[in-house]
Coordinates of C-alpha atoms and ligand atoms in Angstrom, one line a residue:
X1 CA 28.3 44.6 1.2
X2 CA 28.2 46.2 -2.4
X3 CA 26.8 43.0 -4.4
X4 CA 24.0 42.7 -0.5
X5 CA 23.4 46.2 -0.9
X6 CA 22.5 45.5 -4.9
X7 CA 21.1 42.7 -5.0
X8 CA 18.2 44.3 -1.7
X9 CA 17.6 46.8 -4.5
X10 CA 17.2 44.0 -6.7
X11 CA 14.4 43.0 -5.4
X12 CA 13.1 45.7 -4.3
X13 CA 12.8 46.8 -7.6
X14 CA 11.1 43.1 -8.6
X15 CA 8.1 43.8 -6.4
X16 CA 7.7 47.7 -7.5
X17 CA 7.4 46.1 -11.0
X18 CA 5.3 42.9 -10.0
X19 CA 3.3 45.7 -8.0
X20 CA 2.3 47.8 -10.3
X21 CA 2.4 44.9 -12.5
X22 CA -0.8 43.5 -10.2
X23 CA -2.4 46.6 -9.6
X24 CA -2.2 49.2 -12.7
X25 CA -2.2 52.5 -11.6
X26 CA -4.8 55.0 -13.4
X27 CA -6.0 52.6 -15.4
X28 CA -8.9 52.7 -17.7
X29 CA -10.0 55.9 -19.9
X30 CA -10.6 59.2 -18.5
X31 CA -13.5 60.9 -19.4
X32 CA -11.7 64.0 -20.6
X33 CA -9.0 63.6 -22.0
X34 CA -6.9 65.5 -25.1
X35 CA -4.4 63.4 -26.1
X36 CA -4.1 59.6 -27.7
X37 CA -1.9 56.7 -28.7
X38 CA -2.2 53.3 -29.1
X39 CA 0.8 51.8 -28.8
X40 CA 1.9 47.8 -29.7
X41 CA 4.8 45.0 -29.4
X42 CA 4.3 42.7 -31.9
X43 CA 6.7 40.3 -30.2
X44 CA 5.4 40.0 -27.4
X45 CA 1.9 40.3 -27.8
X46 CA 1.6 43.7 -25.4
X47 CA -1.1 45.9 -26.4
X48 CA -1.4 49.8 -24.5
X49 CA -3.5 52.5 -25.2
X50 CA -2.6 55.6 -23.7
X51 CA -5.1 58.7 -23.2
X52 CA -3.5 62.0 -21.5
X53 CA -5.6 65.8 -20.9
X54 CA -3.2 68.5 -20.9
X55 CA -4.5 72.0 -20.2
X56 CA -2.3 75.4 -20.5
X57 CA 0.9 72.6 -21.3
X58 CA -0.2 70.7 -18.1
X59 CA -0.5 66.7 -18.0
X60 CA -4.1 67.0 -15.7
X61 CA -4.1 62.9 -15.8
X62 CA -3.6 60.1 -17.7
X63 CA -4.6 56.2 -18.0
X64 CA -4.2 53.4 -19.6
X65 CA -6.2 50.5 -21.6
X66 CA -4.5 47.5 -22.7
X67 CA -3.5 44.2 -22.0
X68 CA 0.3 42.5 -22.0
X69 CA 3.3 41.2 -19.9
X70 CA 3.9 42.6 -16.6
X71 CA 6.9 44.9 -17.6
X72 CA 4.3 46.7 -19.9
X73 CA 2.0 47.4 -18.1
X74 CA 4.3 48.0 -15.1
X75 CA 5.9 50.8 -17.3
X76 CA 2.9 52.0 -17.9
X77 CA 1.4 51.9 -14.8
X78 CA 5.1 53.7 -13.9
X79 CA 4.3 56.3 -16.7
X80 CA 1.3 57.4 -15.5
X81 CA 1.5 57.3 -12.2
X82 CA 5.0 59.8 -14.0
X83 CA 3.5 62.5 -15.6
X84 CA 0.7 63.2 -13.7
X85 CA 0.6 67.1 -12.5
X86 CA 4.0 68.0 -14.6
X87 CA 4.2 69.9 -17.4
X88 CA 3.9 68.2 -20.8
X89 CA 8.4 69.0 -21.3
X90 CA 9.2 67.1 -18.2
X91 CA 7.0 64.4 -18.6
X92 CA 8.6 64.2 -22.8
X93 CA 12.3 64.6 -20.3
X94 CA 11.4 61.4 -18.5
X95 CA 10.2 59.2 -21.9
X96 CA 13.5 60.3 -23.2
X97 CA 15.1 59.5 -19.5
X98 CA 14.0 56.4 -20.0
X99 CA 15.0 55.3 -23.3
X100 CA 18.5 56.5 -23.5
X101 CA 18.0 54.5 -20.2
X102 CA 16.8 51.8 -21.8
X103 CA 19.4 52.0 -25.2
X104 CA 21.8 51.8 -22.2
X105 CA 23.4 55.5 -23.0
X106 CA 22.2 55.7 -19.3
X107 CA 21.8 55.0 -15.6
X108 CA 18.8 56.4 -15.0
X109 CA 20.2 58.1 -11.9
X110 CA 17.7 60.8 -11.3
X111 CA 14.8 58.5 -12.8
X112 CA 14.0 58.2 -9.3
X113 CA 11.2 55.2 -9.2
X114 CA 11.3 54.8 -13.3
X115 CA 14.8 52.7 -12.4
X116 CA 13.4 50.1 -11.5
X117 CA 12.8 49.4 -15.2
X118 CA 17.0 48.7 -15.7
X119 CA 17.0 45.4 -15.0
X120 CA 15.5 45.2 -18.2
X121 CA 18.4 46.2 -20.0
X122 CA 19.7 42.7 -19.1
X123 CA 17.0 41.1 -21.4
X124 CA 16.8 42.4 -24.4
X125 CA 14.1 41.3 -25.6
X126 CA 11.7 42.7 -22.9
X127 CA 14.0 46.5 -23.7
X128 CA 10.6 46.9 -26.0
X129 CA 7.9 46.0 -23.1
X130 CA 9.6 48.5 -21.3
X131 CA 9.6 51.1 -23.4
X132 CA 6.7 50.7 -25.6
X133 CA 4.0 52.6 -23.0
X134 CA 6.9 55.3 -23.8
X135 CA 6.9 55.5 -27.4
X136 CA 2.7 55.8 -27.1
X137 CA 3.2 59.3 -24.6
X138 CA 5.8 60.6 -27.3
X139 CA 3.4 60.1 -30.0
X140 CA 0.6 60.8 -28.1
X141 CA 2.1 64.4 -26.8
X142 CA 3.2 65.3 -30.4
X143 CA 0.6 64.8 -32.9
X144 CA -1.9 64.3 -30.8
X145 CA -2.8 60.9 -32.0
X146 CA -1.3 58.1 -33.2
X147 CA -0.4 54.7 -33.2
X148 CA 2.6 52.9 -33.0
X149 CA 4.8 49.4 -32.7
X150 CA 7.9 48.7 -31.9
X151 CA 8.5 47.3 -35.7
X152 CA 7.2 49.5 -37.6
Ligands
LIG1 ZN1 6.2 42.3 -23.1

């Protein structure tokens, strides 16, 4: 029984990732933004540009442009959905939580929908695809703008 529910959960997560990859949320550059960062993952060819409008310490709007594999697009889509409406501190906390989960240091419990990406840990070459958007988020919020590469 335990095995079956794990399998069902995996299937649910797979569907969630595919849904976000096919129909990314918050896709496009917002008209007004205060922070931005670009992220590239040369190993896979993923290229993302993230935009955030931060007002009084709160992420009011988020958007992204770019192209890449399903994992990178789904991760960016989930990111923008997750951080919109939350404080900068909460957004950075989510980024730290994601990175700990992707490095295998935590199960990802408490990360909500983001837990769907935990499965990429089984595919080390895809971990960078999933973490790319989160590196860019951190660069955008801590340096206001920047460019990050998974290979630098
Ligand atoms: Zn990728």
